Amino acid sequence: ILVLESVPDINLLDYLPEILDGLFQILGDNSKEIRKMCEVALGEFLKEIKKNPSSVKFAEMANILVIHCQAADDLIQLTAMCWMREFIQLAGRVMLPYSSGILTAVLPCLSYDDRKKNIKEVANVCNQSLMKLVIPEDDEMDEAKPLTTIPAEPTSEESLSKPEAVTTCEYQNELDGTALNQALFFPCSCERIQVTLNLDGIVQVLDYHLSDTSIGMMTRIAVLKWLYHLYIKTPRKMFRHTDSLFPILLRTLSDESDEVILKDLELLAEIASSPAGQTEEGHGPSDGSDVRPGPVELHVPARAGQLSSTSTKGLECSPSTPTMNSYFYKFMINLLKRFSSERKLLEARGAFIIRQLCLLLNAENIFHSMADILLKEEDLKFASTMVHTLNTILLTSSELFQLRNQLKDLKTPESRNLFCCLYRSWCHNPVTTVSLCFLTQNYKHAYDLIQKFGDLEVTVDFLTEVDKLVQLIECPIFTYLRLQLLDVKNNPYLIKALYGLLMLLPQSSAFQLLSHRLQCVPNPELMQTTDNTKPSTSFKRTAASNIDYTELLQHFEKVQNKHLEARHQRAGRAEQLDRRVVL
């Protein structure tokens, strides 16, 4: 072959598709000398390919390389991967129809350890180069129509006259990142390349590798990067696959790697906010049935404002999500379902996941929609736990600084609507409801709520949450509240609410902490209020907000009665079970 290659009148590149598979098989020969000679021959062929890319039948050799990129022999795999790298960078979009096969070969290599570091590095270059071939125009092409013609871009003479590698060892020296800057299209300006993106095949390969739990972390990250890239470049076509991808993306939130979860959240956030995912039918029926009238359209529970023609005094409990699509609400519903079915995920990663989503999406929309969903939650114990988690995030996370400021003053109709929506769900947990009133400076209502605590069943968990609330009051987030203690005359209900918490607590460290704080309040005599006392400024603000606090208080009592009944039912079942065990 080397002799024939040296003859000027014979162009072996024309016959390379017929002999390439055999050359790679010879590369696995037991004789070191034969392997070396074959390696040199392959290096000479690659040198000629780089010199004359316009005469190379790239497409006919693509599948041969895909097969040998998965070889068990390291030398064969590395050599084939180096060829694949050059093919992708020289042929460009000609290789695009073979993307699913290339990814099948390349993705597992990305998780190789240092023993196969060279193969891993070349595979990474192949992966990045292939990803760059996908362009927004692919979203406009219809696979059902004749292949679209795309003009090729010429490469510069400089890139073609680059010093050539001859052996596999020399291939490895080219992994300096400059290869990614080479042109990605067939270097022949007079030709036109007909290609189409086989998105179904690519998504199938990506889905398989993400579903395989034995796949390494770097491969899973690469798969998520690919899916994110496809949703950015070809959103219209990708949303046809969202229904099948959605379950596996939700399961990936349970991954052991924080980096994998971050990439997964970025992808889910893109799906939830992309305009391509918006349905024309709106949110569907109010019963929340999952009947789909079209391939993309999804029905989610109707908003509270749509459930009844009679408004509830500005207390609608659904988010206004102009930048979110139909998948956003479905994502929130399924995320909460996952937290409900997998409590360890909620405990270990719940706060992390929600905080990241607040950075990636609109925090107000997330809290508004979750509160709306939890309002309909039948598992009251989970609802209480979830509300406590959300409240802790709301009060402590730096990511939610703006949302806290929005709630602190309740100056706008949107902020008041958000408060009412959160309040209705926060009622699943009495102490978090009080903390929400403290955050929003609704001190009189907080005092009214604490008065109702005498009718509740006081449990150890309840007292523990009161203890935690006292600790929170001493945190920087409630600095403004502590400063308002100086203005006794205008904040009598704040002081009375704090004394109410003090009376609930047993003699504990939290009791001592709050007691010491209240001892710092100046002029205790001014705490007493009479009918002639002027309304406080904070009371004036809330009174002017047109929020029906009487109705909210009734809602609180109603929700807590449900919790009481549920606890008694659980206790009754446990008692019956104990009796059976005794019998």
Coordinates of C-alpha atoms in Angstrom, one line a residue:
I1 CA 0.0 0.0 0.0
L2 CA 2.8 2.4 0.8
V3 CA 4.5 1.6 -2.5
L4 CA 1.2 2.3 -4.4
E5 CA 0.7 5.4 -2.4
S6 CA 4.1 6.7 -3.5
V7 CA 3.2 6.3 -7.3
P8 CA 2.2 9.7 -8.6
D9 CA -0.4 8.4 -11.1
I10 CA -2.3 6.4 -8.5
N11 CA -4.7 8.1 -6.1
L12 CA -5.3 5.6 -3.4
L13 CA -7.7 8.1 -1.7
D14 CA -10.3 7.0 -4.2
Y15 CA -10.0 3.4 -2.9
L16 CA -9.6 4.3 0.8
P17 CA -13.2 3.4 1.7
E18 CA -12.6 -0.1 0.5
I19 CA -9.3 -0.7 2.3
L20 CA -9.7 1.4 5.5
D21 CA -11.5 -1.2 7.5
G22 CA -8.8 -3.8 6.7
L23 CA -6.1 -1.3 7.7
F24 CA -7.7 -0.9 11.1
Q25 CA -7.9 -4.6 11.5
I26 CA -4.2 -5.0 10.6
L27 CA -3.5 -2.4 13.3
G28 CA -4.6 -4.9 15.8
D29 CA -2.1 -7.6 14.6
N30 CA 0.0 -9.4 17.2
S31 CA 3.2 -8.4 15.5
K32 CA 4.6 -5.1 16.7
E33 CA 6.4 -4.5 13.4
I34 CA 3.2 -5.0 11.4
R35 CA 1.3 -2.7 13.8
K36 CA 4.0 0.0 13.4
M37 CA 4.0 -0.3 9.6
C38 CA 0.2 -0.1 9.5
E39 CA 0.3 2.9 11.8
V40 CA 2.7 4.7 9.5
A41 CA 0.5 3.8 6.5
L42 CA -2.6 5.3 8.2
G43 CA -0.6 8.4 9.0
E44 CA 0.4 8.8 5.4
F45 CA -3.2 8.5 4.3
L46 CA -4.3 11.1 6.9
K47 CA -1.6 13.4 5.6
E48 CA -3.0 13.1 2.1
I49 CA -6.5 13.6 3.3
K50 CA -5.5 16.9 4.9
K51 CA -3.8 18.0 1.7
N52 CA -6.7 17.1 -0.6
P53 CA -9.9 17.1 1.4
S54 CA -12.0 17.9 -1.6
S55 CA -11.3 14.5 -3.2
V56 CA -12.0 12.5 0.0
K57 CA -15.1 10.4 0.4
F58 CA -15.7 11.3 4.0
A59 CA -19.3 10.0 4.2
E60 CA -18.4 6.5 2.9
M61 CA -15.8 6.1 5.7
A62 CA -17.7 7.6 8.6
N63 CA -19.3 4.4 9.8
I64 CA -16.0 2.5 9.5
L65 CA -14.5 5.0 11.9
V66 CA -17.5 4.8 14.3
I67 CA -17.0 1.0 14.5
H68 CA -13.3 1.2 15.3
C69 CA -13.7 4.1 17.7
Q70 CA -15.4 1.5 19.9
A71 CA -12.6 -1.1 19.6
A72 CA -11.3 -2.8 22.7
D73 CA -7.7 -2.3 21.5
D74 CA -6.4 1.0 22.7
L75 CA -4.2 1.7 19.7
I76 CA -7.1 1.0 17.2
Q77 CA -9.5 3.1 19.3
L78 CA -7.1 6.1 19.6
T79 CA -6.1 6.0 16.0
A80 CA -9.8 5.8 14.8
M81 CA -10.7 8.6 17.2
C82 CA -7.9 10.8 15.8
W83 CA -9.2 10.1 12.3
M84 CA -12.7 11.0 13.5
R85 CA -11.5 14.3 14.9
E86 CA -9.9 15.2 11.6
F87 CA -12.9 14.1 9.6
I88 CA -15.3 16.2 11.7
Q89 CA -13.1 19.3 11.3
L90 CA -12.3 18.8 7.6
A91 CA -15.7 17.6 6.4
G92 CA -17.8 19.6 8.7
R93 CA -21.5 19.2 8.2
V94 CA -21.0 16.2 5.9
M95 CA -20.5 14.2 9.1
L96 CA -23.7 15.5 10.7
P97 CA -26.0 12.6 9.4
Y98 CA -23.6 10.2 11.3
S99 CA -23.9 12.1 14.6
S100 CA -25.8 9.4 16.5
G101 CA -23.2 6.8 15.6
I102 CA -20.3 9.2 16.5
L103 CA -21.9 10.1 19.8
T104 CA -22.4 6.4 20.6
A105 CA -18.6 5.9 20.2
V106 CA -17.4 9.2 21.7
L107 CA -19.6 9.7 24.8
P108 CA -18.4 6.7 26.8
C109 CA -14.8 7.8 26.2
L110 CA -15.4 11.1 28.1
S111 CA -15.5 9.2 31.4
Y112 CA -12.2 7.3 30.9
D113 CA -9.7 7.6 33.7
D114 CA -6.0 8.6 33.3
R115 CA -5.1 5.2 31.9
K116 CA -6.8 6.2 28.7
K117 CA -6.2 9.9 29.0
N118 CA -5.2 10.3 25.3
I119 CA -8.3 8.7 24.0
K120 CA -10.4 10.8 26.4
E121 CA -8.8 14.1 25.2
V122 CA -9.3 13.3 21.5
A123 CA -12.9 12.2 22.2
N124 CA -13.5 15.5 23.9
V125 CA -12.3 17.4 20.9
C126 CA -14.5 15.2 18.6
N127 CA -17.5 15.9 20.9
Q128 CA -17.0 19.7 20.9
S129 CA -16.4 19.9 17.2
L130 CA -19.5 17.9 16.4
M131 CA -21.6 20.0 18.7
K132 CA -20.5 23.1 16.8
L133 CA -21.9 21.7 13.5
V134 CA -25.5 22.1 14.8
I135 CA -26.8 25.5 13.7
P136 CA -30.1 27.3 14.1
E137 CA -30.9 26.7 10.5
D138 CA -31.3 23.0 11.4
D139 CA -34.5 23.9 13.3
E140 CA -36.0 25.2 10.0
M141 CA -35.3 22.2 8.0
D142 CA -37.9 19.5 7.9
E143 CA -36.7 15.9 7.8
A144 CA -39.8 14.9 5.8
K145 CA -38.9 17.2 2.9
P146 CA -36.0 16.8 0.4
L147 CA -32.6 17.4 1.8
T148 CA -31.8 21.1 2.2
T149 CA -28.8 22.4 0.3
I150 CA -26.3 24.3 2.4
P151 CA -23.3 26.1 0.9
A152 CA -19.9 25.0 2.1
E153 CA -17.5 27.4 3.6
P154 CA -13.9 27.3 2.4
T155 CA -11.1 26.8 4.8
S156 CA -8.1 29.0 4.8
E157 CA -4.9 27.9 3.0
E158 CA -3.1 28.3 6.3
S159 CA -5.2 25.7 8.0
L160 CA -4.6 23.3 5.1
S161 CA -0.8 23.8 5.0
K162 CA -0.4 23.0 8.7
P163 CA 2.4 20.5 9.5
E164 CA 1.0 17.0 9.3
A165 CA 1.1 14.1 11.7
V166 CA 2.3 10.7 10.6
T167 CA 1.9 8.4 13.6
T168 CA -0.6 8.1 16.4
C169 CA 2.0 9.5 18.8
E170 CA 2.2 12.6 16.7
Y171 CA -1.6 12.9 16.6
Q172 CA -1.6 13.5 20.3
N173 CA 0.5 16.6 20.0
E174 CA -2.3 18.3 18.1
L175 CA -4.6 18.4 21.1
D176 CA -3.8 22.0 22.0
G177 CA -7.2 23.4 21.3
T178 CA -6.3 25.0 18.0
A179 CA -8.1 22.2 16.2
L180 CA -11.4 23.5 17.5
N181 CA -10.7 26.8 15.6
Q182 CA -10.4 25.1 12.2
A183 CA -13.3 25.5 9.8
L184 CA -16.1 23.1 10.3
F185 CA -17.3 22.9 6.7
F186 CA -16.2 21.0 3.6
P187 CA -13.3 23.1 2.2
C188 CA -14.6 23.5 -1.4
S189 CA -16.5 26.6 -2.2
C190 CA -17.7 25.4 -5.6
E191 CA -19.6 22.4 -4.1
R192 CA -22.9 22.4 -2.1
I193 CA -23.4 19.9 0.6
Q194 CA -26.8 18.2 1.2
V195 CA -27.2 17.3 4.9
T196 CA -29.9 16.9 7.4
L197 CA -29.8 16.6 11.2
N198 CA -31.1 13.3 12.3
L199 CA -32.4 14.6 15.6
D200 CA -34.4 11.5 16.5
G201 CA -31.3 9.3 16.4
I202 CA -29.2 11.8 18.4
V203 CA -31.9 12.2 21.1
Q204 CA -32.2 8.4 21.3
V205 CA -28.5 8.0 21.9
L206 CA -28.4 10.8 24.5
D207 CA -31.5 9.4 26.3
Y208 CA -29.8 6.0 26.4
H209 CA -26.6 7.3 27.9
L210 CA -28.4 9.5 30.5
S211 CA -30.6 6.6 31.5
D212 CA -27.7 4.2 32.0
T213 CA -26.7 4.5 35.7
S214 CA -23.4 2.8 35.0
I215 CA -22.3 5.7 32.8
G216 CA -19.6 8.0 34.2
M217 CA -20.2 11.5 35.5
M218 CA -18.4 13.3 32.7
T219 CA -20.5 11.4 30.1
R220 CA -23.7 12.4 31.8
I221 CA -22.6 16.0 31.9
A222 CA -21.7 15.9 28.2
V223 CA -25.2 14.4 27.4
L224 CA -26.9 17.3 29.3
K225 CA -24.7 19.8 27.5
W226 CA -25.7 18.3 24.2
L227 CA -29.4 18.4 25.1
Y228 CA -29.1 22.0 26.3
H229 CA -27.3 22.9 23.0
L230 CA -30.0 21.3 20.9
Y231 CA -32.8 23.1 22.8
I232 CA -30.9 26.4 22.1
K233 CA -30.2 25.7 18.4
T234 CA -33.2 23.6 17.4
P235 CA -36.0 24.3 20.0
R236 CA -38.9 23.7 17.7
K237 CA -37.8 20.2 16.8
M238 CA -36.5 19.4 20.3
F239 CA -39.9 20.1 21.9
R240 CA -41.3 17.1 20.0
H241 CA -39.1 15.0 22.2
T242 CA -39.7 16.8 25.5
D243 CA -42.4 14.5 26.7
S244 CA -40.1 11.4 26.4
L245 CA -37.1 13.3 27.9
F246 CA -38.9 14.9 30.8
P247 CA -39.1 11.8 33.1
I248 CA -35.4 11.0 32.8
L249 CA -34.5 14.7 33.4
L250 CA -36.5 14.7 36.6
R251 CA -34.8 11.4 37.7
T252 CA -31.4 12.9 37.1
L253 CA -32.1 15.4 39.9
S254 CA -31.3 12.5 42.2
D255 CA -27.8 12.2 40.8
E256 CA -24.9 12.0 43.2
S257 CA -23.0 14.8 41.5
D258 CA -23.8 18.4 42.1
E259 CA -22.4 19.3 38.7
V260 CA -24.7 16.9 37.0
I261 CA -27.7 18.3 38.9
L262 CA -26.7 21.9 37.9
K263 CA -26.5 21.0 34.2
D264 CA -29.8 19.2 34.6
L265 CA -31.5 22.2 36.2
E266 CA -30.1 24.5 33.4
L267 CA -31.7 22.2 30.9
L268 CA -35.0 22.0 32.7
A269 CA -35.0 25.8 33.1
E270 CA -34.4 26.3 29.4
I271 CA -37.3 23.9 28.6
A272 CA -39.6 25.7 31.1
S273 CA -38.8 29.2 29.7
S274 CA -38.3 28.6 25.9
P275 CA -40.9 30.3 23.8
A276 CA -41.0 27.2 21.6
G277 CA -42.6 25.3 24.4
Q278 CA -45.6 27.6 24.7
T279 CA -48.9 26.0 23.7
E280 CA -51.7 27.8 22.1
E281 CA -54.4 26.2 24.1
G282 CA -53.4 27.7 27.4
H283 CA -53.4 25.7 30.6
G284 CA -56.1 23.2 29.8
P285 CA -59.0 21.9 32.0
S286 CA -59.3 22.7 35.6
D287 CA -59.4 19.1 36.6
G288 CA -55.7 18.8 35.8
S289 CA -56.1 15.8 33.5
D290 CA -53.1 15.1 31.3
V291 CA -55.0 14.7 28.1
R292 CA -52.9 16.0 25.2
P293 CA -54.7 17.4 22.2
G294 CA -51.5 17.7 20.2
P295 CA -48.0 16.3 20.2
V296 CA -46.6 19.3 22.1
E297 CA -49.5 20.7 24.1
L298 CA -49.7 19.8 27.7
H299 CA -52.6 20.5 30.1
V300 CA -51.9 21.6 33.6
P301 CA -54.2 22.6 36.4
A302 CA -56.0 25.8 35.7
R303 CA -55.1 28.9 37.6
A304 CA -57.2 29.8 40.6
G305 CA -58.4 32.9 38.9
Q306 CA -59.9 30.7 36.2
L307 CA -61.6 28.3 38.5
S308 CA -64.4 30.7 39.3
S309 CA -65.8 33.8 37.7
T310 CA -66.1 35.4 41.1
S311 CA -62.9 36.9 42.3
T312 CA -61.7 36.4 45.9
K313 CA -60.9 39.9 46.8
G314 CA -57.5 39.9 45.0
L315 CA -56.5 36.6 46.5
E316 CA -55.8 34.7 43.3
C317 CA -53.2 32.0 44.0
S318 CA -51.6 31.5 40.6
P319 CA -48.4 33.0 39.1
S320 CA -48.3 35.5 36.3
T321 CA -45.7 33.9 34.1
P322 CA -45.3 35.8 30.9
T323 CA -41.8 34.4 30.3
M324 CA -42.7 30.9 31.2
N325 CA -44.3 28.3 28.9
S326 CA -46.7 25.4 29.5
Y327 CA -43.9 23.2 30.6
F328 CA -43.0 25.5 33.5
Y329 CA -46.1 24.6 35.5
K330 CA -45.8 20.9 34.6
F331 CA -42.1 21.1 35.8
M332 CA -43.2 22.6 39.2
I333 CA -45.9 19.9 39.6
N334 CA -43.6 17.0 38.9
L335 CA -40.8 18.5 40.9
L336 CA -43.0 18.6 44.0
K337 CA -44.3 15.1 43.2
R338 CA -40.7 13.9 43.2
F339 CA -40.0 15.6 46.5
S340 CA -43.1 14.0 47.9
S341 CA -42.1 10.5 46.8
E342 CA -38.4 10.8 47.5
R343 CA -38.1 12.6 50.9
K344 CA -34.4 12.0 51.0
L345 CA -34.0 14.1 47.9
L346 CA -36.0 16.9 49.6
E347 CA -33.9 16.7 52.7
A348 CA -30.5 16.5 51.0
R349 CA -30.9 18.5 47.8
G350 CA -34.3 20.3 48.0
A351 CA -33.0 23.7 49.1
F352 CA -30.1 23.4 46.6
I353 CA -32.4 22.6 43.7
I354 CA -34.9 25.4 44.5
R355 CA -32.2 28.0 45.1
Q356 CA -30.6 27.2 41.7
L357 CA -34.0 27.4 40.0
C358 CA -34.6 30.8 41.5
L359 CA -31.3 31.9 39.8
L360 CA -32.2 30.3 36.5
L361 CA -35.8 31.3 36.4
N362 CA -38.0 33.9 38.0
A363 CA -38.1 33.4 41.8
E364 CA -41.5 35.0 42.1
N365 CA -43.0 32.6 39.6
I366 CA -41.4 29.6 41.3
F367 CA -42.8 30.5 44.7
H368 CA -46.1 31.5 43.4
S369 CA -46.7 28.3 41.4
M370 CA -45.4 26.0 44.2
A371 CA -47.7 27.7 46.7
D372 CA -50.6 27.3 44.3
I373 CA -49.8 23.6 43.8
L374 CA -49.3 23.0 47.5
L375 CA -52.7 24.6 48.2
K376 CA -54.2 21.5 46.5
E377 CA -51.9 19.0 48.1
E378 CA -53.7 16.1 49.7
D379 CA -50.7 14.8 51.7
L380 CA -50.9 17.4 54.5
K381 CA -47.8 16.2 56.2
F382 CA -45.7 16.7 53.1
A383 CA -47.4 20.1 52.4
S384 CA -46.3 21.2 55.9
T385 CA -42.7 20.0 55.3
M386 CA -42.5 21.6 51.9
V387 CA -43.9 24.9 53.1
H388 CA -41.3 24.9 55.9
T389 CA -38.5 24.2 53.3
L390 CA -39.7 27.0 51.0
N391 CA -40.1 29.4 53.9
T392 CA -36.5 28.7 55.1
I393 CA -35.2 29.4 51.6
L394 CA -37.3 32.6 51.3
L395 CA -35.9 33.9 54.6
T396 CA -32.3 32.9 54.4
S397 CA -31.2 32.6 50.7
S398 CA -29.2 35.5 49.3
E399 CA -30.7 34.6 45.9
L400 CA -34.1 35.8 47.1
F401 CA -33.0 39.2 48.4
Q402 CA -35.2 41.1 45.8
L403 CA -38.2 38.9 46.5
R404 CA -37.9 39.5 50.2
N405 CA -37.8 43.3 49.6
Q406 CA -40.8 43.0 47.3
L407 CA -42.7 41.3 50.1
K408 CA -41.4 43.5 52.9
D409 CA -43.4 46.6 51.9
L410 CA -46.4 45.2 49.9
K411 CA -46.5 48.4 48.0
T412 CA -47.7 46.9 44.7
P413 CA -50.8 44.8 43.7
E414 CA -48.4 42.1 42.5
S415 CA -46.6 41.9 45.9
R416 CA -49.9 41.8 47.8
N417 CA -51.2 39.1 45.5
L418 CA -48.0 37.1 46.0
F419 CA -48.4 37.5 49.8
C420 CA -51.9 36.2 49.7
C421 CA -50.9 33.3 47.6
L422 CA -48.0 32.3 49.8
Y423 CA -50.1 32.9 52.9
R424 CA -52.8 30.4 51.9
S425 CA -50.2 27.6 51.4
W426 CA -48.1 28.7 54.3
C427 CA -51.2 28.0 56.5
H428 CA -50.1 24.3 56.3
N429 CA -47.5 25.3 58.9
P430 CA -48.6 27.7 61.7
V431 CA -45.1 29.0 62.6
T432 CA -44.1 29.6 59.0
T433 CA -47.3 31.6 58.6
V434 CA -46.3 33.9 61.5
S435 CA -42.8 34.3 60.0
L436 CA -44.3 35.3 56.7
C437 CA -46.3 38.0 58.6
F438 CA -43.1 39.2 60.3
L439 CA -41.4 39.4 56.9
T440 CA -44.2 41.4 55.4
Q441 CA -44.6 43.6 58.6
N442 CA -48.1 42.4 59.2
Y443 CA -47.6 42.5 62.9
K444 CA -51.2 42.8 64.0
H445 CA -52.2 39.7 61.9
A446 CA -49.2 37.9 63.3
Y447 CA -50.5 38.7 66.8
D448 CA -54.0 37.5 65.8
L449 CA -52.4 34.2 64.5
I450 CA -50.5 33.6 67.7
Q451 CA -53.7 34.1 69.7
K452 CA -55.1 31.2 67.6
F453 CA -52.2 28.9 68.6
G454 CA -53.9 28.2 71.9
D455 CA -56.5 26.3 70.0
L456 CA -53.9 24.2 68.2
E457 CA -52.4 20.9 69.2
V458 CA -48.9 21.9 70.6
T459 CA -46.4 19.2 69.7
V460 CA -42.7 18.9 70.1
D461 CA -42.2 19.6 66.4
F462 CA -44.4 22.8 66.8
L463 CA -42.2 24.0 69.7
T464 CA -39.1 23.2 67.7
E465 CA -40.3 25.4 64.9
V466 CA -41.0 28.2 67.3
D467 CA -37.5 27.8 68.6
K468 CA -36.1 28.1 65.1
L469 CA -38.2 31.2 64.4
V470 CA -36.7 32.9 67.5
Q471 CA -33.3 32.0 66.2
L472 CA -34.2 33.6 62.8
I473 CA -35.4 36.8 64.4
E474 CA -31.8 37.2 65.7
C475 CA -30.4 36.8 62.1
P476 CA -29.5 39.7 59.8
I477 CA -32.6 39.2 57.7
F478 CA -34.8 40.6 60.5
T479 CA -32.6 43.5 61.4
Y480 CA -35.4 45.9 60.4
L481 CA -37.8 44.1 62.7
R482 CA -35.5 44.4 65.7
L483 CA -35.0 48.1 65.0
Q484 CA -38.7 48.6 65.0
L485 CA -38.8 47.5 68.6
L486 CA -37.4 50.9 69.4
D487 CA -40.6 52.5 68.2
V488 CA -42.9 51.0 70.8
K489 CA -45.7 53.4 70.2
N490 CA -46.1 52.6 66.5
N491 CA -45.4 48.9 66.8
P492 CA -47.4 47.6 69.7
Y493 CA -48.5 44.5 67.9
L494 CA -45.0 43.5 67.0
I495 CA -44.0 43.5 70.7
K496 CA -47.2 41.7 71.7
A497 CA -46.6 39.1 69.0
L498 CA -43.0 38.5 70.3
Y499 CA -44.3 38.2 73.8
G500 CA -46.9 35.7 72.5
L501 CA -44.1 33.6 71.1
L502 CA -42.3 33.9 74.5
M503 CA -45.3 32.6 76.3
L504 CA -45.5 29.6 73.9
L505 CA -41.9 28.5 74.6
P506 CA -40.9 26.3 77.5
Q507 CA -37.9 27.5 79.7
S508 CA -35.2 26.9 77.0
S509 CA -32.3 28.7 75.4
A510 CA -34.7 30.2 72.8
F511 CA -36.9 31.5 75.7
Q512 CA -33.9 33.1 77.3
L513 CA -32.8 34.6 73.9
L514 CA -36.2 36.2 73.2
S515 CA -36.6 37.3 76.8
H516 CA -33.3 39.1 76.7
R517 CA -34.2 40.8 73.4
L518 CA -37.6 42.0 74.8
Q519 CA -35.9 43.3 77.9
C520 CA -34.1 45.8 75.6
V521 CA -37.3 47.3 74.5
P522 CA -37.5 50.9 75.9
N523 CA -40.4 52.2 78.0
P524 CA -42.4 49.0 78.5
E525 CA -45.4 51.1 79.7
L526 CA -46.0 52.3 76.2
M527 CA -46.7 48.7 75.1
Q528 CA -50.2 48.9 76.5
T529 CA -52.8 49.8 73.9
T530 CA -56.2 51.3 74.4
D531 CA -59.1 52.1 72.0
N532 CA -57.9 55.7 71.8
T533 CA -54.4 54.7 70.7
K534 CA -53.6 55.9 67.2
P535 CA -53.2 53.2 64.6
S536 CA -49.6 52.3 63.9
T537 CA -48.0 53.3 60.7
S538 CA -47.5 49.6 59.8
F539 CA -51.2 49.0 60.5
K540 CA -52.1 51.9 58.2
R541 CA -50.0 50.4 55.4
T542 CA -51.7 47.0 55.6
A543 CA -55.1 48.5 56.1
A544 CA -54.7 50.4 52.9
S545 CA -53.7 47.3 51.0
N546 CA -57.2 46.0 50.7
I547 CA -56.2 42.6 52.0
D548 CA -59.0 40.8 53.8
Y549 CA -57.2 39.6 56.9
T550 CA -60.4 38.2 58.4
E551 CA -60.8 35.9 55.5
L552 CA -57.2 34.9 55.7
L553 CA -57.5 34.1 59.4
Q554 CA -60.6 31.9 58.6
H555 CA -58.6 30.1 56.0
F556 CA -55.8 29.5 58.5
E557 CA -58.2 27.9 60.9
K558 CA -59.8 25.8 58.2
V559 CA -56.4 24.4 57.1
Q560 CA -55.2 23.7 60.6
N561 CA -58.4 21.8 61.4
K562 CA -57.7 19.6 58.4
H563 CA -54.2 19.0 59.8
L564 CA -55.6 18.2 63.2
E565 CA -58.0 15.6 61.7
A566 CA -55.2 14.1 59.7
R567 CA -53.0 13.7 62.7
H568 CA -55.8 12.1 64.7
Q569 CA -56.5 9.7 61.8
R570 CA -52.8 8.8 61.7
A571 CA -52.7 8.3 65.4
G572 CA -55.8 6.2 65.3
R573 CA -54.3 3.9 62.6
A574 CA -51.1 3.6 64.6
E575 CA -53.1 2.7 67.7
Q576 CA -55.1 0.0 65.8
L577 CA -51.8 -1.4 64.5
D578 CA -50.3 -1.6 68.0
R579 CA -53.4 -3.5 69.2
R580 CA -53.0 -5.9 66.3
V581 CA -49.4 -6.5 67.2
V582 CA -50.3 -7.1 70.9
L583 CA -53.0 -9.5 69.9

